[in-house]
GROMACS .gro file of C-alpha atoms in nm:
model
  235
    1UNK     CA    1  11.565  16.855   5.568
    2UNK     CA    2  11.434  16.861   5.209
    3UNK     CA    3  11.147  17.136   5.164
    4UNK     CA    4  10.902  17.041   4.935
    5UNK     CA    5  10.963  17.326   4.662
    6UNK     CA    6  10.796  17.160   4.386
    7UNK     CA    7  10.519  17.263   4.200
    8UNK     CA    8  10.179  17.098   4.196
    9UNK     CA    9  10.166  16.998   3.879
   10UNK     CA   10  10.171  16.666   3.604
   11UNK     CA   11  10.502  16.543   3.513
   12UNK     CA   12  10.685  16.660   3.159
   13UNK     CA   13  10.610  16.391   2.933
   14UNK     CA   14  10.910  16.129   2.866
   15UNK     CA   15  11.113  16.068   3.171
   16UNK     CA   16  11.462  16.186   3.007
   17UNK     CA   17  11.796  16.128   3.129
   18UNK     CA   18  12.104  16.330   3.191
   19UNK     CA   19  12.444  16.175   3.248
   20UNK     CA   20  12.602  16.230   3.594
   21UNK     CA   21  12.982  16.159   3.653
   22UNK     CA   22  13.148  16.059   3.964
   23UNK     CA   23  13.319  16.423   3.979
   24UNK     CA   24  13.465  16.652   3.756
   25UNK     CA   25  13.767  16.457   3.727
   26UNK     CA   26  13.597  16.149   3.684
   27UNK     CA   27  13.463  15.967   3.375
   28UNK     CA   28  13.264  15.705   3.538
   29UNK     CA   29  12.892  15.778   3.474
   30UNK     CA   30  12.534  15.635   3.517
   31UNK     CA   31  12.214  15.804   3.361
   32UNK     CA   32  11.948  15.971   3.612
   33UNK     CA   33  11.618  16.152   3.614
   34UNK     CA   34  11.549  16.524   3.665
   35UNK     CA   35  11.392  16.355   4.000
   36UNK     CA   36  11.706  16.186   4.157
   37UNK     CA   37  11.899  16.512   4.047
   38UNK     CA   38  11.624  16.742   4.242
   39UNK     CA   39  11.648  16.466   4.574
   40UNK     CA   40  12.047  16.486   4.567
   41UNK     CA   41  12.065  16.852   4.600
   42UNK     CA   42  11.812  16.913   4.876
   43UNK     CA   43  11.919  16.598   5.075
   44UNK     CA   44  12.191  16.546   5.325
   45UNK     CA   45  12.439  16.428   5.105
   46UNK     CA   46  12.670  16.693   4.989
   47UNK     CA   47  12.556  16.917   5.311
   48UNK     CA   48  12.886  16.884   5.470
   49UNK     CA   49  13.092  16.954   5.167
   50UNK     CA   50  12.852  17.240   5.039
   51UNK     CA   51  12.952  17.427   5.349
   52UNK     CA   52  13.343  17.324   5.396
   53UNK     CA   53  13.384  17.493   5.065
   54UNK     CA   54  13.152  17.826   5.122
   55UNK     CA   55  13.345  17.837   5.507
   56UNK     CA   56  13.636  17.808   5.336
   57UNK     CA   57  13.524  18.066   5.040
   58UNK     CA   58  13.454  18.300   5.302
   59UNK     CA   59  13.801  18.257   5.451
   60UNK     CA   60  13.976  18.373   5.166
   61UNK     CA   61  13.878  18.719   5.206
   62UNK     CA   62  14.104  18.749   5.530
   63UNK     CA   63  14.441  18.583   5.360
   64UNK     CA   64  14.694  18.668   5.164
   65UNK     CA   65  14.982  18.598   4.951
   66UNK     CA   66  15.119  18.189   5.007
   67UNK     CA   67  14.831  18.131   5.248
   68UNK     CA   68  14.565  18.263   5.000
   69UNK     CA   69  14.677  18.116   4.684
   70UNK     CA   70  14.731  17.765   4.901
   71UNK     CA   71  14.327  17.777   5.014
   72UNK     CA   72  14.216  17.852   4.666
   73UNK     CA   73  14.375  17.552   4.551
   74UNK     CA   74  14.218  17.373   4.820
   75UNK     CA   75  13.884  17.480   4.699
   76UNK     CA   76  13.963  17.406   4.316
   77UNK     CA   77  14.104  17.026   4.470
   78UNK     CA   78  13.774  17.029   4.657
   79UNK     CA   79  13.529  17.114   4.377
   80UNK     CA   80  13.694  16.906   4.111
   81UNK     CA   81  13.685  16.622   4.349
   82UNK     CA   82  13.423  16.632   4.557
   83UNK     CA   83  13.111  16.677   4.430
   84UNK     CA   84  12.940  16.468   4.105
   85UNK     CA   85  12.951  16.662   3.736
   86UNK     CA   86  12.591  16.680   3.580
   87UNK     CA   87  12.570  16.711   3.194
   88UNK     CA   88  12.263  16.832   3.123
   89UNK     CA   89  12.249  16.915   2.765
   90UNK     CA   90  12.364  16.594   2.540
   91UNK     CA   91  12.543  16.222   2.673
   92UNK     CA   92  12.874  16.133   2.468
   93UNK     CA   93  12.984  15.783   2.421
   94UNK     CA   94  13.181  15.615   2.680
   95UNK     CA   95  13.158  15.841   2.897
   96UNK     CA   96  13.386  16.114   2.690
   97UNK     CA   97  13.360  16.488   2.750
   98UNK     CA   98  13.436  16.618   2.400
   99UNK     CA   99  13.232  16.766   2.126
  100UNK     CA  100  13.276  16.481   1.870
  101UNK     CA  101  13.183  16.203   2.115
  102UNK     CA  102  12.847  16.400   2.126
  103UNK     CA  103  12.595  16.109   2.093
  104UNK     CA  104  12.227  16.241   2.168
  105UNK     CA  105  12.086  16.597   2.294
  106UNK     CA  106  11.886  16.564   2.577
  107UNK     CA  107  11.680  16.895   2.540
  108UNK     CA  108  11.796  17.090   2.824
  109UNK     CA  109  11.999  17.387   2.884
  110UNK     CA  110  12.150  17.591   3.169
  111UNK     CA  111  12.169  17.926   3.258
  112UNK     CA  112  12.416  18.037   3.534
  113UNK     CA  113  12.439  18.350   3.732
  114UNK     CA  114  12.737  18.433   3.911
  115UNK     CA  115  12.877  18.704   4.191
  116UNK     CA  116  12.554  18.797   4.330
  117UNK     CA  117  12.477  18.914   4.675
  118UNK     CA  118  12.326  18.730   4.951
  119UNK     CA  119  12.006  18.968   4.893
  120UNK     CA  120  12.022  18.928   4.480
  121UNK     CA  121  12.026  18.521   4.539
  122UNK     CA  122  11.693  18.597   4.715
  123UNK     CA  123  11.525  18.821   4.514
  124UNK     CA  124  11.595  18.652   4.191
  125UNK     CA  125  11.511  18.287   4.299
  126UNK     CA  126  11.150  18.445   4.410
  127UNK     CA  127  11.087  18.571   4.094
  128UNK     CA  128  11.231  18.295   3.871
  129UNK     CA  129  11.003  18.081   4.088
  130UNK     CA  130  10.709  18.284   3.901
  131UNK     CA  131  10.835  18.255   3.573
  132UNK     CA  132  10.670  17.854   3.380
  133UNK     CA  133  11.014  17.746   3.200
  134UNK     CA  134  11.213  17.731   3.523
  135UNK     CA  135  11.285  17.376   3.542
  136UNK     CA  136  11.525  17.314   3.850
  137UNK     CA  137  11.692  17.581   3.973
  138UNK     CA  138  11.911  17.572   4.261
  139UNK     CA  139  12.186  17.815   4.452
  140UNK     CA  140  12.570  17.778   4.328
  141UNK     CA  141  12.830  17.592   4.550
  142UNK     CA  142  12.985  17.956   4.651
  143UNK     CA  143  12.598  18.006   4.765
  144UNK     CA  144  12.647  18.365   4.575
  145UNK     CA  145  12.561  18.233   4.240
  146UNK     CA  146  12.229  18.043   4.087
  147UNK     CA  147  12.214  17.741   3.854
  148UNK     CA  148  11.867  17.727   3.684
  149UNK     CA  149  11.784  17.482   3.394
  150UNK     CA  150  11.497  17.462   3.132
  151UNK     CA  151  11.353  17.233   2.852
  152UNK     CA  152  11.379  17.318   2.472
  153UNK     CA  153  11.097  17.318   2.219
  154UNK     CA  154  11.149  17.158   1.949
  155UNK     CA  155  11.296  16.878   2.136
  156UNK     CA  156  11.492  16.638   2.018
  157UNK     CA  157  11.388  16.310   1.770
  158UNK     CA  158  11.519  15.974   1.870
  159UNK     CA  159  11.776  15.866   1.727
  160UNK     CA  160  11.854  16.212   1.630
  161UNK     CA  161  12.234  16.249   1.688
  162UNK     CA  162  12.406  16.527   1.677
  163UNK     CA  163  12.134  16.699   1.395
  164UNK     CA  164  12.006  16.894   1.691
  165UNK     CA  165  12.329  17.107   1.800
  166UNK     CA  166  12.190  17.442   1.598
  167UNK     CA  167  11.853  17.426   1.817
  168UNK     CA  168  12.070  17.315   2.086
  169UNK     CA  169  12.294  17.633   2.060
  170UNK     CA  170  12.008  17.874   1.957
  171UNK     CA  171  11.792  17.713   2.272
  172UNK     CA  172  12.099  17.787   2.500
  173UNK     CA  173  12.162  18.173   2.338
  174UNK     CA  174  11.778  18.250   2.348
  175UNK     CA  175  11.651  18.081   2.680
  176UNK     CA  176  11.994  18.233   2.872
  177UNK     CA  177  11.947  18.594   2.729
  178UNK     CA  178  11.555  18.525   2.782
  179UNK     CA  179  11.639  18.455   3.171
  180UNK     CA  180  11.899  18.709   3.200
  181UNK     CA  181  11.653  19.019   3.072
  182UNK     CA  182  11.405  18.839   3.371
  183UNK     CA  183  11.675  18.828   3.615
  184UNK     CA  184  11.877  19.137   3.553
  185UNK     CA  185  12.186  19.021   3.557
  186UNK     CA  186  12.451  18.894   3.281
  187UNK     CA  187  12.429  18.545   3.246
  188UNK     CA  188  12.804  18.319   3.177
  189UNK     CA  189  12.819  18.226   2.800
  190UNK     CA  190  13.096  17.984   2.919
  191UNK     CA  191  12.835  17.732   2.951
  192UNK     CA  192  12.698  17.719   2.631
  193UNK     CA  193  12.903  17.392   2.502
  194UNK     CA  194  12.646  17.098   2.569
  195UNK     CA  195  12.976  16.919   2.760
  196UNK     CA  196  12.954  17.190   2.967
  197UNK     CA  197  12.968  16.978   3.341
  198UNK     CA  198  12.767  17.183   3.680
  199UNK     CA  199  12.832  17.040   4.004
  200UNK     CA  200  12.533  16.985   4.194
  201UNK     CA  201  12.572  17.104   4.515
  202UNK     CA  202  12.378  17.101   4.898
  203UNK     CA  203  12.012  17.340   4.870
  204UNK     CA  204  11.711  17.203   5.089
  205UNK     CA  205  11.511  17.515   4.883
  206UNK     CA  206  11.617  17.375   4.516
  207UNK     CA  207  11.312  17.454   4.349
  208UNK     CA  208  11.185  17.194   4.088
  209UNK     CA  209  10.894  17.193   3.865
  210UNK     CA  210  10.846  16.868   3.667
  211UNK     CA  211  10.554  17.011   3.459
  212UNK     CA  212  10.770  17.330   3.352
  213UNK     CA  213  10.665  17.483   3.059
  214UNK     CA  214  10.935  17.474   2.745
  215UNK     CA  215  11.123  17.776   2.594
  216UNK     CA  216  11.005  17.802   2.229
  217UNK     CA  217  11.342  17.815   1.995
  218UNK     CA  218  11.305  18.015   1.714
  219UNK     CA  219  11.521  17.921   1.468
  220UNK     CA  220  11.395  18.202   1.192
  221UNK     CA  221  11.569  18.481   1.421
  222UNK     CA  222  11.893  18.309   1.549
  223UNK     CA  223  12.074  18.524   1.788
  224UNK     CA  224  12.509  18.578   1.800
  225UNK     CA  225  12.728  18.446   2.056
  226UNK     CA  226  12.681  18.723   2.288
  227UNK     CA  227  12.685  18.741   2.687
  228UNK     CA  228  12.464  19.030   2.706
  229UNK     CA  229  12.251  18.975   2.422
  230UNK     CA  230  11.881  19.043   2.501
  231UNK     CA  231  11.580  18.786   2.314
  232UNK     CA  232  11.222  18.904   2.293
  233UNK     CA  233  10.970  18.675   2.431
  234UNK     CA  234  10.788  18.464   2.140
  235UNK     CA  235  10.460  18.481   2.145
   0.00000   0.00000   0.00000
């Protein structure tokens, strides 16, 4: 059953939508709201395939050689597959995954935590809860990882194109060090290409707070590519 981990609070202004594909390995799409992305993780409908993958996950740890390397396919197979593709950060035309078919930034990143403890999942959801530029944030498909997303300031102009990738990039380097430093942990830089695809997977706690506030780029002190790089709060 879907908890109702949402904060009460006004809704961001402008409805904005993100592009969701069919899967990894597929290129349809169809646009949706921060809303139908919050109901599809906490209801019923990846449940079953959240937890074939984590049992499966799990199961690796007692195999070996042929057997092992024959279940982690399975898992890749299942997560490619399986489970839809969110793009969070920018839509490309017809429904391309590349750089150059980069039509219009959304104004959203993601930060992702990986290879955390059953305990460190806990601890840093409850504080990231506290913190006002949490967006969505929701537990990984190997349930030891987090996915948390957030909304850039400046956002971008209609019509604006592709003019927005250096606030884009800065927005992803600053916001992902900013929520690293709160979380303790290294976050991946992997994700930093707005193409970057997350699979939205089974959470009845996904948090999500429509009103969050957004994470202030400052484009006077741009930071380096850097996966340990640490921002200082703007003021």
């Amino acid at each position: 059953m879907l908890e109702d981990n949402r904060k009460d609070v006004a809704a961001a202004p402008g409805a904005q939508t993100l592009t969701l594909f069919g899967s990894c390995s597929d290129k349809r799409c169809r646009e949706v709201t921060w809303q139908q992305v919050y109901e599809l993780i906490g209801g019923e409908a990846l449940r079953t395939k959240t937890e074939a993958v984590r049992s499966l996950l799990e199961g690796l740890q007692t195999l070996e050689g042929d057997e092992r390397r024959g279940s982690e396919r399975e898992v890749k197979r299942m997560k490619a597959t399986w489970f839809p593709a969110l793009m969070a950060a920018c839509h490309c035309e017809g429904g391309q995954r590349k750089l150059e078919h980069v039509t219009a930034y959304t104004g959203y990143a993601h930060v992702d935590f990986d290879h955390l403890s059953t305990e460190e999942v806990a601890d840093i959801r409850a504080r990231l809860a506290e913190v006002p530029e949490v967006l969505l944030m929701h537990t990984s498909m190997s349930g030891h990882g987090l996915h948390v997303y957030y909304r850039l300031e400046p956002s971008p102009e209609p019509g604006g194109g592709r003019a927005y990738q250096d606030t884009y990039v800065q927005g992803f380097r600053q916001g992902n060090a900013y929520f690293a430093q709160l979380a303790g942990k290294p976050y991946d830089p992997a994700l930093e290409p707005p193409v970057h695809l997350s699979c939205p997977c089974w959470d009845d706690g996904v948090y999500f707070n429509p009103g969050a506030a957004p994470f202030r780029v400052d484009m006077e002190h741009p930071l380096a590519k850097s996966g340990k790089a640490a921002a200082p709060r703007k003021e």
